PDB file of C-alpha atoms and ligand atoms in Angstrom:
ATOM      1  CA  MET A1474     154.279  86.959  94.580  1.00 80.00           C
ATOM      2  CA  GLU A1475     152.609  90.279  93.628  1.00 91.00           C
ATOM      3  CA  THR A1476     148.800  90.041  93.892  1.00 97.00           C
ATOM      4  CA  LYS A1477     147.158  90.622  90.509  1.00 98.00           C
ATOM      5  CA  ILE A1478     143.413  90.762  90.530  1.00 98.00           C
ATOM      6  CA  LEU A1479     140.708  90.449  87.960  1.00 98.00           C
ATOM      7  CA  ILE A1480     137.175  91.609  88.822  1.00 98.00           C
ATOM      8  CA  ILE A1481     134.581  90.190  86.448  1.00 98.00           C
ATOM      9  CA  GLY A1482     131.421  92.282  86.678  1.00 98.00           C
ATOM     10  CA  ALA A1483     133.363  95.441  87.556  1.00 98.00           C
ATOM     11  CA  SER A1484     130.762  97.807  86.070  1.00 97.00           C
ATOM     12  CA  GLY A1485     128.040  96.429  88.450  1.00 96.00           C
ATOM     13  CA  GLN A1486     126.743  97.828  91.777  1.00 95.00           C
ATOM     14  CA  ILE A1487     129.318  96.108  93.946  1.00 97.00           C
ATOM     15  CA  GLY A1488     132.027  95.533  91.304  1.00 98.00           C
ATOM     16  CA  THR A1489     132.474  99.272  90.746  1.00 97.00           C
ATOM     17  CA  GLU A1490     133.219 100.160  94.351  1.00 97.00           C
ATOM     18  CA  LEU A1491     135.210  96.967  94.829  1.00 98.00           C
ATOM     19  CA  THR A1492     137.443  97.829  91.975  1.00 98.00           C
ATOM     20  CA  LEU A1493     138.252 101.272  93.218  1.00 98.00           C
ATOM     21  CA  LYS A1494     138.961 100.019  96.758  1.00 98.00           C
ATOM     22  CA  LEU A1495     141.149  97.134  95.500  1.00 98.00           C
ATOM     23  CA  ARG A1496     143.109  99.562  93.344  1.00 98.00           C
ATOM     24  CA  LYS A1497     143.751 101.767  96.430  1.00 98.00           C
ATOM     25  CA  ILE A1498     145.113  98.749  98.329  1.00 98.00           C
ATOM     26  CA  TYR A1499     147.024  96.811  95.548  1.00 98.00           C
ATOM     27  CA  GLY A1500     147.905  99.514  93.154  1.00 98.00           C
ATOM     28  CA  LYS A1501     146.060 100.631  90.045  1.00 97.00           C
ATOM     29  CA  LYS A1502     147.925  98.526  87.496  1.00 96.00           C
ATOM     30  CA  ASN A1503     147.493  95.358  89.569  1.00 98.00           C
ATOM     31  CA  VAL A1504     143.630  95.510  89.505  1.00 98.00           C
ATOM     32  CA  VAL A1505     142.101  94.665  86.179  1.00 98.00           C
ATOM     33  CA  ALA A1506     138.405  95.618  85.906  1.00 98.00           C
ATOM     34  CA  ALA A1507     136.225  93.615  83.365  1.00 98.00           C
ATOM     35  CA  ASP A1508     132.677  93.541  82.362  1.00 98.00           C
ATOM     36  CA  ILE A1509     130.489  92.938  79.398  1.00 98.00           C
ATOM     37  CA  ARG A1510     129.735  96.651  79.257  1.00 97.00           C
ATOM     38  CA  ASN A1511     131.727  99.779  79.964  1.00 96.00           C
ATOM     39  CA  GLY A1512     132.031 100.875  83.605  1.00 94.00           C
ATOM     40  CA  ASN A1513     131.677 104.296  85.160  1.00 94.00           C
ATOM     41  CA  TYR A1514     134.391 106.937  84.284  1.00 95.00           C
ATOM     42  CA  GLU A1515     136.332 106.286  87.485  1.00 95.00           C
ATOM     43  CA  VAL A1516     136.602 102.564  86.848  1.00 97.00           C
ATOM     44  CA  MET A1517     137.505 102.942  83.176  1.00 96.00           C
ATOM     45  CA  GLU A1518     140.148 105.614  83.913  1.00 96.00           C
ATOM     46  CA  SER A1519     141.773 104.529  87.039  1.00 97.00           C
ATOM     47  CA  GLY A1520     143.345 101.272  85.810  1.00 98.00           C
ATOM     48  CA  PRO A1521     143.200  98.507  83.217  1.00 98.00           C
ATOM     49  CA  PHE A1522     139.702  97.621  81.793  1.00 98.00           C
ATOM     50  CA  GLU A1523     138.830  94.732  79.627  1.00 98.00           C
ATOM     51  CA  ILE A1524     135.503  93.980  77.930  1.00 98.00           C
ATOM     52  CA  LEU A1525     134.746  90.470  78.924  1.00 98.00           C
ATOM     53  CA  ASP A1526     131.779  88.040  78.898  1.00 98.00           C
ATOM     54  CA  ALA A1527     131.689  85.811  82.067  1.00 98.00           C
ATOM     55  CA  LEU A1528     130.266  83.109  80.002  1.00 98.00           C
ATOM     56  CA  LYS A1529     133.268  82.831  77.647  1.00 98.00           C
ATOM     57  CA  LYS A1530     135.896  80.786  79.482  1.00 98.00           C
ATOM     58  CA  LYS A1531     138.535  81.133  76.786  1.00 98.00           C
ATOM     59  CA  GLU A1532     138.241  84.876  76.911  1.00 98.00           C
ATOM     60  CA  ILE A1533     138.605  84.829  80.770  1.00 98.00           C
ATOM     61  CA  ILE A1534     141.736  82.659  80.397  1.00 98.00           C
ATOM     62  CA  ARG A1535     143.077  84.994  77.815  1.00 98.00           C
ATOM     63  CA  VAL A1536     142.647  87.957  80.057  1.00 98.00           C
ATOM     64  CA  VAL A1537     144.054  86.004  83.091  1.00 98.00           C
ATOM     65  CA  LYS A1538     147.246  85.079  81.144  1.00 98.00           C
ATOM     66  CA  LYS A1539     147.680  88.519  79.576  1.00 98.00           C
ATOM     67  CA  HIS A1540     147.691  90.232  83.069  1.00 98.00           C
ATOM     68  CA  LYS A1541     149.178  87.357  84.972  1.00 98.00           C
ATOM     69  CA  ILE A1542     146.196  87.290  87.362  1.00 98.00           C
ATOM     70  CA  ASN A1543     146.245  85.256  90.562  1.00 98.00           C
ATOM     71  CA  HIS A1544     143.005  86.364  92.273  1.00 98.00           C
ATOM     72  CA  ILE A1545     139.557  86.484  90.622  1.00 98.00           C
ATOM     73  CA  TYR A1546     136.407  88.164  92.041  1.00 98.00           C
ATOM     74  CA  LEU A1547     133.444  86.958  90.102  1.00 98.00           C
ATOM     75  CA  MET A1548     130.771  89.633  90.642  1.00 98.00           C
ATOM     76  CA  ALA A1549     128.611  89.144  87.463  1.00 97.00           C
ATOM     77  CA  ALA A1550     125.107  87.789  88.358  1.00 96.00           C
ATOM     78  CA  MET A1551     121.470  88.248  87.725  1.00 96.00           C
ATOM     79  CA  LEU A1552     119.666  89.261  90.938  1.00 96.00           C
ATOM     80  CA  SER A1553     116.399  87.896  92.520  1.00 97.00           C
ATOM     81  CA  ALA A1554     113.593  89.883  90.944  1.00 97.00           C
ATOM     82  CA  ILE A1555     114.917  89.772  87.414  1.00 97.00           C
ATOM     83  CA  ALA A1556     115.872  86.175  87.639  1.00 97.00           C
ATOM     84  CA  GLU A1557     112.223  85.324  88.351  1.00 97.00           C
ATOM     85  CA  LYS A1558     111.411  86.844  85.025  1.00 97.00           C
ATOM     86  CA  LYS A1559     114.214  85.155  83.122  1.00 98.00           C
ATOM     87  CA  PRO A1560     114.820  81.842  84.958  1.00 98.00           C
ATOM     88  CA  LYS A1561     116.891  80.055  82.262  1.00 98.00           C
ATOM     89  CA  LYS A1562     119.026  83.069  81.497  1.00 98.00           C
ATOM     90  CA  ALA A1563     119.676  83.663  85.198  1.00 98.00           C
ATOM     91  CA  TRP A1564     120.545  80.023  85.794  1.00 98.00           C
ATOM     92  CA  SER A1565     122.893  80.047  82.819  1.00 98.00           C
ATOM     93  CA  LEU A1566     124.674  83.272  83.755  1.00 98.00           C
ATOM     94  CA  ASN A1567     124.898  82.601  87.517  1.00 98.00           C
ATOM     95  CA  MET A1568     126.064  78.932  87.151  1.00 98.00           C
ATOM     96  CA  ASN A1569     128.138  78.880  83.967  1.00 98.00           C
ATOM     97  CA  SER A1570     130.154  82.012  84.963  1.00 98.00           C
ATOM     98  CA  LEU A1571     130.935  80.213  88.221  1.00 98.00           C
ATOM     99  CA  PHE A1572     131.933  76.869  86.475  1.00 98.00           C
ATOM    100  CA  ASN A1573     134.201  78.968  84.202  1.00 98.00           C
ATOM    101  CA  VAL A1574     136.065  80.419  87.117  1.00 98.00           C
ATOM    102  CA  LEU A1575     136.120  77.266  89.150  1.00 98.00           C
ATOM    103  CA  GLU A1576     137.632  75.463  86.149  1.00 98.00           C
ATOM    104  CA  ILE A1577     140.277  78.110  85.905  1.00 98.00           C
ATOM    105  CA  GLY A1578     141.010  77.526  89.615  1.00 98.00           C
ATOM    106  CA  LYS A1579     141.152  73.803  89.001  1.00 98.00           C
ATOM    107  CA  ALA A1580     143.712  74.362  86.270  1.00 98.00           C
ATOM    108  CA  LYS A1581     145.820  76.297  88.709  1.00 98.00           C
ATOM    109  CA  LEU A1582     145.801  79.331  86.560  1.00 98.00           C
ATOM    110  CA  VAL A1583     144.763  81.439  89.557  1.00 98.00           C
ATOM    111  CA  ASP A1584     145.181  80.610  93.337  1.00 97.00           C
ATOM    112  CA  LYS A1585     142.225  82.490  94.907  1.00 98.00           C
ATOM    113  CA  ILE A1586     138.619  82.999  93.890  1.00 98.00           C
ATOM    114  CA  PHE A1587     135.900  85.192  95.409  1.00 98.00           C
ATOM    115  CA  TRP A1588     132.298  84.143  94.599  1.00 98.00           C
ATOM    116  CA  PRO A1589     129.481  86.007  96.397  1.00 98.00           C
ATOM    117  CA  SER A1590     126.338  84.213  97.725  1.00 98.00           C
ATOM    118  CA  SER A1591     123.330  85.819  99.210  1.00 98.00           C
ATOM    119  CA  ILE A1592     120.636  85.762 101.899  1.00 98.00           C
ATOM    120  CA  ALA A1593     118.558  84.435  99.051  1.00 98.00           C
ATOM    121  CA  VAL A1594     119.907  80.881  99.808  1.00 98.00           C
ATOM    122  CA  PHE A1595     117.396  80.806 102.668  1.00 98.00           C
ATOM    123  CA  GLY A1596     113.702  80.035 102.047  1.00 98.00           C
ATOM    124  CA  PRO A1597     110.420  79.916 103.936  1.00 98.00           C
ATOM    125  CA  ASP A1598     111.458  76.918 105.880  1.00 98.00           C
ATOM    126  CA  SER A1599     114.593  78.665 107.326  1.00 98.00           C
ATOM    127  CA  PRO A1600     114.386  80.369 110.597  1.00 98.00           C
ATOM    128  CA  LYS A1601     113.169  84.001 110.157  1.00 98.00           C
ATOM    129  CA  LYS A1602     115.160  85.364 112.993  1.00 98.00           C
ATOM    130  CA  ASN A1603     118.923  84.848 113.387  1.00 98.00           C
ATOM    131  CA  ALA A1604     119.063  82.464 110.464  1.00 98.00           C
ATOM    132  CA  PRO A1605     122.198  80.257 111.199  1.00 98.00           C
ATOM    133  CA  GLN A1606     124.848  79.653 108.627  1.00 98.00           C
ATOM    134  CA  ASP A1607     124.010  76.011 108.488  1.00 97.00           C
ATOM    135  CA  THR A1608     120.281  75.401 108.543  1.00 98.00           C
ATOM    136  CA  ILE A1609     117.520  74.214 106.396  1.00 98.00           C
ATOM    137  CA  MET A1610     117.599  76.223 102.988  1.00 97.00           C
ATOM    138  CA  ASN A1611     114.896  75.267 100.510  1.00 98.00           C
ATOM    139  CA  PRO A1612     115.030  78.612  98.571  1.00 98.00           C
ATOM    140  CA  THR A1613     112.012  79.373  96.491  1.00 98.00           C
ATOM    141  CA  THR A1614     113.511  81.733  94.007  1.00 98.00           C
ATOM    142  CA  VAL A1615     115.543  81.114  90.886  1.00 98.00           C
ATOM    143  CA  TYR A1616     118.345  83.283  92.261  1.00 98.00           C
ATOM    144  CA  GLY A1617     118.374  81.426  95.615  1.00 98.00           C
ATOM    145  CA  ILE A1618     118.421  78.062  93.959  1.00 98.00           C
ATOM    146  CA  SER A1619     121.494  79.232  91.819  1.00 98.00           C
ATOM    147  CA  LYS A1620     123.191  80.435  95.007  1.00 98.00           C
ATOM    148  CA  VAL A1621     122.672  77.244  96.986  1.00 98.00           C
ATOM    149  CA  ALA A1622     123.877  75.200  93.981  1.00 98.00           C
ATOM    150  CA  GLY A1623     126.857  77.514  93.518  1.00 98.00           C
ATOM    151  CA  GLU A1624     127.833  77.116  97.157  1.00 98.00           C
ATOM    152  CA  ASN A1625     127.663  73.355  96.719  1.00 98.00           C
ATOM    153  CA  TRP A1626     129.790  73.565  93.592  1.00 98.00           C
ATOM    154  CA  CYS A1627     132.385  75.713  95.398  1.00 98.00           C
ATOM    155  CA  ASN A1628     132.623  73.139  98.061  1.00 98.00           C
ATOM    156  CA  TYR A1629     132.960  70.312  95.632  1.00 98.00           C
ATOM    157  CA  TYR A1630     135.849  72.060  93.658  1.00 98.00           C
ATOM    158  CA  ASN A1631     137.465  72.819  96.995  1.00 98.00           C
ATOM    159  CA  VAL A1632     137.300  69.276  98.310  1.00 98.00           C
ATOM    160  CA  LYS A1633     137.946  67.468  95.081  1.00 98.00           C
ATOM    161  CA  TYR A1634     140.407  69.775  93.380  1.00 98.00           C
ATOM    162  CA  GLY A1635     141.746  71.929  96.123  1.00 98.00           C
ATOM    163  CA  VAL A1636     140.437  75.131  94.622  1.00 98.00           C
ATOM    164  CA  ASP A1637     140.722  78.035  97.130  1.00 98.00           C
ATOM    165  CA  VAL A1638     137.252  79.750  96.752  1.00 98.00           C
ATOM    166  CA  ARG A1639     135.818  82.147  99.314  1.00 98.00           C
ATOM    167  CA  THR A1640     132.219  83.215  99.850  1.00 98.00           C
ATOM    168  CA  VAL A1641     130.132  85.555 101.848  1.00 98.00           C
ATOM    169  CA  ARG A1642     126.281  85.784 101.726  1.00 98.00           C
ATOM    170  CA  TYR A1643     125.571  89.396 101.034  1.00 98.00           C
ATOM    171  CA  PRO A1644     122.317  90.969 102.364  1.00 98.00           C
ATOM    172  CA  GLY A1645     120.849  94.008 100.546  1.00 98.00           C
ATOM    173  CA  ILE A1646     123.645  96.363  99.727  1.00 98.00           C
ATOM    174  CA  ILE A1647     123.089 100.077  99.886  1.00 98.00           C
ATOM    175  CA  SER A1648     125.280 102.805  98.232  1.00 96.00           C
ATOM    176  CA  TYR A1649     124.824 106.275  96.683  1.00 94.00           C
ATOM    177  CA  LYS A1650     127.570 105.795  94.227  1.00 91.00           C
ATOM    178  CA  THR A1651     126.200 102.874  92.198  1.00 91.00           C
ATOM    179  CA  ASN A1652     122.674 101.479  91.685  1.00 90.00           C
ATOM    180  CA  PRO A1653     121.566  97.920  92.027  1.00 87.00           C
ATOM    181  CA  GLY A1654     119.489  96.267  89.350  1.00 86.00           C
ATOM    182  CA  GLY A1655     116.785  93.708  89.502  1.00 94.00           C
ATOM    183  CA  GLY A1656     116.965  92.775  93.201  1.00 96.00           C
ATOM    184  CA  THR A1657     114.294  92.636  95.958  1.00 97.00           C
ATOM    185  CA  THR A1658     116.205  94.885  98.273  1.00 97.00           C
ATOM    186  CA  ASP A1659     116.631  97.678  95.608  1.00 97.00           C
ATOM    187  CA  TYR A1660     113.923  99.715  97.286  1.00 98.00           C
ATOM    188  CA  ALA A1661     116.327 100.561  99.993  1.00 98.00           C
ATOM    189  CA  VAL A1662     118.470 102.412  97.451  1.00 97.00           C
ATOM    190  CA  GLU A1663     115.601 103.801  95.338  1.00 97.00           C
ATOM    191  CA  ILE A1664     114.105 105.335  98.502  1.00 98.00           C
ATOM    192  CA  PHE A1665     116.945 107.747  98.966  1.00 97.00           C
ATOM    193  CA  HIS A1666     116.852 108.912  95.369  1.00 97.00           C
ATOM    194  CA  ALA A1667     113.196 109.441  95.590  1.00 97.00           C
ATOM    195  CA  ALA A1668     113.452 111.269  98.851  1.00 96.00           C
ATOM    196  CA  LYS A1669     116.023 113.727  97.355  1.00 95.00           C
ATOM    197  CA  LYS A1670     114.108 114.184  94.131  1.00 94.00           C
ATOM    198  CA  TYR A1671     110.424 113.938  94.880  1.00 96.00           C
ATOM    199  CA  LYS A1672     110.296 113.986  98.689  1.00 96.00           C
ATOM    200  CA  ALA A1673     108.100 110.876  98.281  1.00 97.00           C
ATOM    201  CA  TYR A1674     108.528 107.190  97.455  1.00 98.00           C
ATOM    202  CA  LYS A1675     106.074 104.296  96.663  1.00 98.00           C
ATOM    203  CA  SER A1676     107.541 101.194  98.153  1.00 98.00           C
ATOM    204  CA  PHE A1677     107.197  97.829  96.351  1.00 98.00           C
ATOM    205  CA  LEU A1678     107.504  96.029  99.604  1.00 98.00           C
ATOM    206  CA  LYS A1679     105.093  96.238 102.463  1.00 98.00           C
ATOM    207  CA  GLU A1680     105.857  98.551 105.455  1.00 98.00           C
ATOM    208  CA  ASP A1681     106.711  95.749 107.680  1.00 98.00           C
ATOM    209  CA  ALA A1682     108.916  93.722 105.243  1.00 98.00           C
ATOM    210  CA  VAL A1683     112.069  93.496 107.446  1.00 98.00           C
ATOM    211  CA  LEU A1684     115.210  92.429 105.523  1.00 98.00           C
ATOM    212  CA  PRO A1685     118.900  92.236 106.329  1.00 98.00           C
ATOM    213  CA  MET A1686     120.907  95.118 104.806  1.00 98.00           C
ATOM    214  CA  MET A1687     124.358  96.661 104.741  1.00 98.00           C
ATOM    215  CA  TYR A1688     126.111  99.744 103.809  1.00 98.00           C
ATOM    216  CA  MET A1689     128.391  99.195 100.744  1.00 98.00           C
ATOM    217  CA  GLU A1690     131.623 100.109 102.597  1.00 98.00           C
ATOM    218  CA  ASP A1691     130.973  97.312 105.105  1.00 98.00           C
ATOM    219  CA  ALA A1692     130.233  94.846 102.198  1.00 98.00           C
ATOM    220  CA  ILE A1693     133.486  95.794 100.376  1.00 98.00           C
ATOM    221  CA  ASP A1694     135.538  95.361 103.658  1.00 98.00           C
ATOM    222  CA  ALA A1695     133.922  91.858 104.226  1.00 98.00           C
ATOM    223  CA  THR A1696     134.783  90.910 100.656  1.00 98.00           C
ATOM    224  CA  ILE A1697     138.385  92.010 100.892  1.00 98.00           C
ATOM    225  CA  ASN A1698     138.992  90.750 104.422  1.00 98.00           C
ATOM    226  CA  VAL A1699     137.666  87.175 103.613  1.00 98.00           C
ATOM    227  CA  MET A1700     140.068  87.163 100.658  1.00 98.00           C
ATOM    228  CA  GLN A1701     143.027  88.386 102.706  1.00 97.00           C
ATOM    229  CA  HIS A1702     142.545  85.795 105.431  1.00 97.00           C
ATOM    230  CA  ASP A1703     145.450  83.406 105.254  1.00 93.00           C
ATOM    231  CA  LYS A1704     143.986  79.998 104.969  1.00 93.00           C
ATOM    232  CA  PHE A1705     140.676  78.297 105.748  1.00 96.00           C
ATOM    233  CA  GLU A1706     140.421  74.738 106.811  1.00 95.00           C
ATOM    234  CA  LYS A1707     137.487  74.142 104.484  1.00 97.00           C
ATOM    235  CA  TYR A1708     135.212  76.056 102.165  1.00 98.00           C
ATOM    236  CA  THR A1709     132.633  77.972 104.143  1.00 98.00           C
ATOM    237  CA  PRO A1710     129.933  80.280 102.782  1.00 98.00           C
ATOM    238  CA  TYR A1711     129.903  82.873 105.552  1.00 98.00           C
ATOM    239  CA  ASN A1712     126.756  84.654 106.717  1.00 98.00           C
ATOM    240  CA  ILE A1713     127.513  88.364 107.183  1.00 98.00           C
ATOM    241  CA  ALA A1714     125.037  90.713 108.726  1.00 98.00           C
ATOM    242  CA  ALA A1715     124.961  94.408 109.689  1.00 98.00           C
ATOM    243  CA  ILE A1716     121.386  95.886 110.094  1.00 98.00           C
ATOM    244  CA  SER A1717     117.893  94.897 109.519  1.00 98.00           C
ATOM    245  CA  PHE A1718     114.924  97.246 108.951  1.00 98.00           C
ATOM    246  CA  ASP A1719     111.643  97.513 107.038  1.00 98.00           C
ATOM    247  CA  PRO A1720     110.446 100.317 104.695  1.00 98.00           C
ATOM    248  CA  ALA A1721     108.558 102.054 107.503  1.00 98.00           C
ATOM    249  CA  GLU A1722     111.667 102.240 109.685  1.00 98.00           C
ATOM    250  CA  ILE A1723     113.884 103.683 107.073  1.00 98.00           C
ATOM    251  CA  ALA A1724     111.321 106.096 105.929  1.00 98.00           C
ATOM    252  CA  LYS A1725     111.069 107.337 109.560  1.00 98.00           C
ATOM    253  CA  GLU A1726     114.841 107.825 109.666  1.00 98.00           C
ATOM    254  CA  ILE A1727     114.801 109.749 106.341  1.00 98.00           C
ATOM    255  CA  LYS A1728     111.988 111.980 107.705  1.00 98.00           C
ATOM    256  CA  GLY A1729     114.452 112.994 110.475  1.00 97.00           C
ATOM    257  CA  PHE A1730     116.480 114.723 107.653  1.00 96.00           C
ATOM    258  CA  ILE A1731     113.652 115.584 105.221  1.00 96.00           C
ATOM    259  CA  PRO A1732     110.474 116.187 107.250  1.00 97.00           C
ATOM    260  CA  GLU A1733     108.218 116.516 104.200  1.00 97.00           C
ATOM    261  CA  PHE A1734     109.140 113.021 103.081  1.00 98.00           C
ATOM    262  CA  GLU A1735     106.160 110.670 102.569  1.00 98.00           C
ATOM    263  CA  ILE A1736     106.183 107.002 101.927  1.00 98.00           C
ATOM    264  CA  SER A1737     103.317 105.003 100.369  1.00 98.00           C
ATOM    265  CA  TYR A1738     103.059 101.208  99.708  1.00 98.00           C
ATOM    266  CA  LYS A1739     102.166  99.280  96.575  1.00 98.00           C
ATOM    267  CA  PRO A1740     103.539  95.805  97.080  1.00 98.00           C
ATOM    268  CA  ASP A1741     104.321  93.862  93.939  1.00 97.00           C
ATOM    269  CA  ASN A1742     105.695  90.365  93.187  1.00 97.00           C
ATOM    270  CA  ARG A1743     108.885  91.253  95.000  1.00 98.00           C
ATOM    271  CA  GLN A1744     107.010  91.189  98.301  1.00 98.00           C
ATOM    272  CA  LYS A1745     106.637  87.482  98.056  1.00 98.00           C
ATOM    273  CA  ILE A1746     110.366  87.080  97.506  1.00 98.00           C
ATOM    274  CA  ALA A1747     111.069  89.268 100.545  1.00 98.00           C
ATOM    275  CA  GLU A1748     108.704  87.196 102.674  1.00 98.00           C
ATOM    276  CA  SER A1749     110.664  83.996 101.800  1.00 98.00           C
ATOM    277  CA  TRP A1750     113.932  85.399 103.278  1.00 98.00           C
ATOM    278  CA  PRO A1751     115.008  85.739 106.883  1.00 98.00           C
ATOM    279  CA  GLN A1752     114.708  89.051 108.658  1.00 98.00           C
ATOM    280  CA  THR A1753     117.934  88.750 110.579  1.00 98.00           C
ATOM    281  CA  ILE A1754     121.087  86.653 110.046  1.00 98.00           C
ATOM    282  CA  ASP A1755     123.419  85.030 112.544  1.00 98.00           C
ATOM    283  CA  ASP A1756     126.950  85.960 111.469  1.00 98.00           C
ATOM    284  CA  SER A1757     128.893  84.834 114.546  1.00 98.00           C
ATOM    285  CA  GLN A1758     131.041  82.467 112.681  1.00 98.00           C
ATOM    286  CA  ALA A1759     132.412  85.219 110.358  1.00 98.00           C
ATOM    287  CA  ARG A1760     132.976  87.439 113.437  1.00 98.00           C
ATOM    288  CA  LYS A1761     134.843  84.624 115.086  1.00 97.00           C
ATOM    289  CA  ASP A1762     136.830  83.146 112.108  1.00 97.00           C
ATOM    290  CA  TRP A1763     138.133  86.350 110.436  1.00 97.00           C
ATOM    291  CA  ASN A1764     137.026  89.155 112.774  1.00 97.00           C
ATOM    292  CA  TRP A1765     134.248  90.370 110.596  1.00 98.00           C
ATOM    293  CA  LYS A1766     132.462  93.450 111.931  1.00 98.00           C
ATOM    294  CA  HIS A1767     130.207  96.025 110.373  1.00 98.00           C
ATOM    295  CA  ASN A1768     130.648  99.799 111.022  1.00 98.00           C
ATOM    296  CA  TYR A1769     127.454 101.389 109.718  1.00 98.00           C
ATOM    297  CA  GLU A1770     124.273 101.328 111.823  1.00 98.00           C
ATOM    298  CA  LEU A1771     121.039 102.450 110.318  1.00 98.00           C
ATOM    299  CA  LYS A1772     121.539 106.161 111.385  1.00 97.00           C
ATOM    300  CA  ASP A1773     125.003 106.247 109.872  1.00 97.00           C
ATOM    301  CA  LEU A1774     123.784 104.786 106.681  1.00 98.00           C
ATOM    302  CA  VAL A1775     120.913 107.206 106.244  1.00 98.00           C
ATOM    303  CA  LYS A1776     123.077 110.150 107.047  1.00 97.00           C
ATOM    304  CA  THR A1777     125.806 109.037 104.630  1.00 97.00           C
ATOM    305  CA  MET A1778     123.357 108.231 101.813  1.00 97.00           C
ATOM    306  CA  LEU A1779     121.535 111.621 102.068  1.00 96.00           C
ATOM    307  CA  GLU A1780     124.778 113.459 102.223  1.00 95.00           C
ATOM    308  CA  GLY A1781     126.334 111.445  99.465  1.00 94.00           C
ATOM    309  CA  LEU A1782     123.425 112.127  97.168  1.00 92.00           C
ATOM    310  CA  HIS A1783     123.526 115.781  97.923  1.00 78.00           C
ATOM    311  CA  PHE A1784     125.773 116.454  95.065  1.00 64.00           C
ATOM    312  CA  THR A1785     123.830 114.305  92.597  1.00 63.00           C
ATOM    313  CA  TYR A1786     120.578 116.327  92.864  1.00 63.00           C
TER     314      TYR A1786
HETATM  315  N1  LIG B 490     120.149  92.226  96.937  1.00 79.42           N
HETATM  316  C1  LIG B 490     119.815  90.879  96.434  1.00 79.42           C
HETATM  317  C2  LIG B 490     118.566  90.743  95.734  1.00 79.42           C
HETATM  318  O1  LIG B 490     117.655  91.453  96.282  1.00 79.42           O
HETATM  319  C3  LIG B 490     119.951  89.813  97.466  1.00 79.42           C
HETATM  320  O2  LIG B 490     121.143  89.173  97.405  1.00 79.42           O
HETATM  321  O3  LIG B 490     118.367  90.085  94.947  1.00 79.42           O
END
């Protein structure tokens, strides 16, 4: 059977690049991009696009039937920092969009679902270094609570109704093509724009706030690879990791390209969120089960970001 894909949240940071990559692999007409708002020119012009609210199940079903969809990627979510400001709205979006898609899986309207989780599932009680996949969680953010609950619901629908749902826990994702919105790791994208534009950046995280990060291309590969894997014995929310660094370290790398670049620090409420998360992640299970590997080290990432942004400024 031909793979027909629906991406909900296709105008967002990851959804945008995921859509373009999936269209390359599966063919333009087989990948339907959907979002509550219009996407960028490339997403809108390179294949089918539907305006779709992830909270409206009937609408999702209509789009699934119209395009004979069999795989859904649910990329719509409210990230950590903004979710702290709008807890109920974040809970409602992050959970009810998932329920909608899981119900569609239960009704056998589609046969595979991708739902992303995050390093935010971990909390202050989790190991700071090499956080294992299965460990004490106790997240202290609204976003983290919604991700742990979501993982449990995915497992429930898998065990009880046989829904095939796949999950990776993203670290902070960095790209020059699209911007994140409302996350704690956003500084690691902002810093490149600021370096290009002003040769200076004021970081909202402390200089030693180490967090797990990943270049977008690696994140997209992980997403597609976990979906392409034949069959998993059971639902597993996979840790995936690439690199970890703090603001001081990335600033030093940027200085290698832009010697005048200066970083200063004015930590805000996001620092507390960062402190609640692990600094490094143990992703050995993903590496073993489906050959996950990252390609971009810190040096590659910094070079690619600065070169990529070259044309923007
Ligand atoms: N990048 C996300 C955030 O900062 C983590 O999943 O909220």
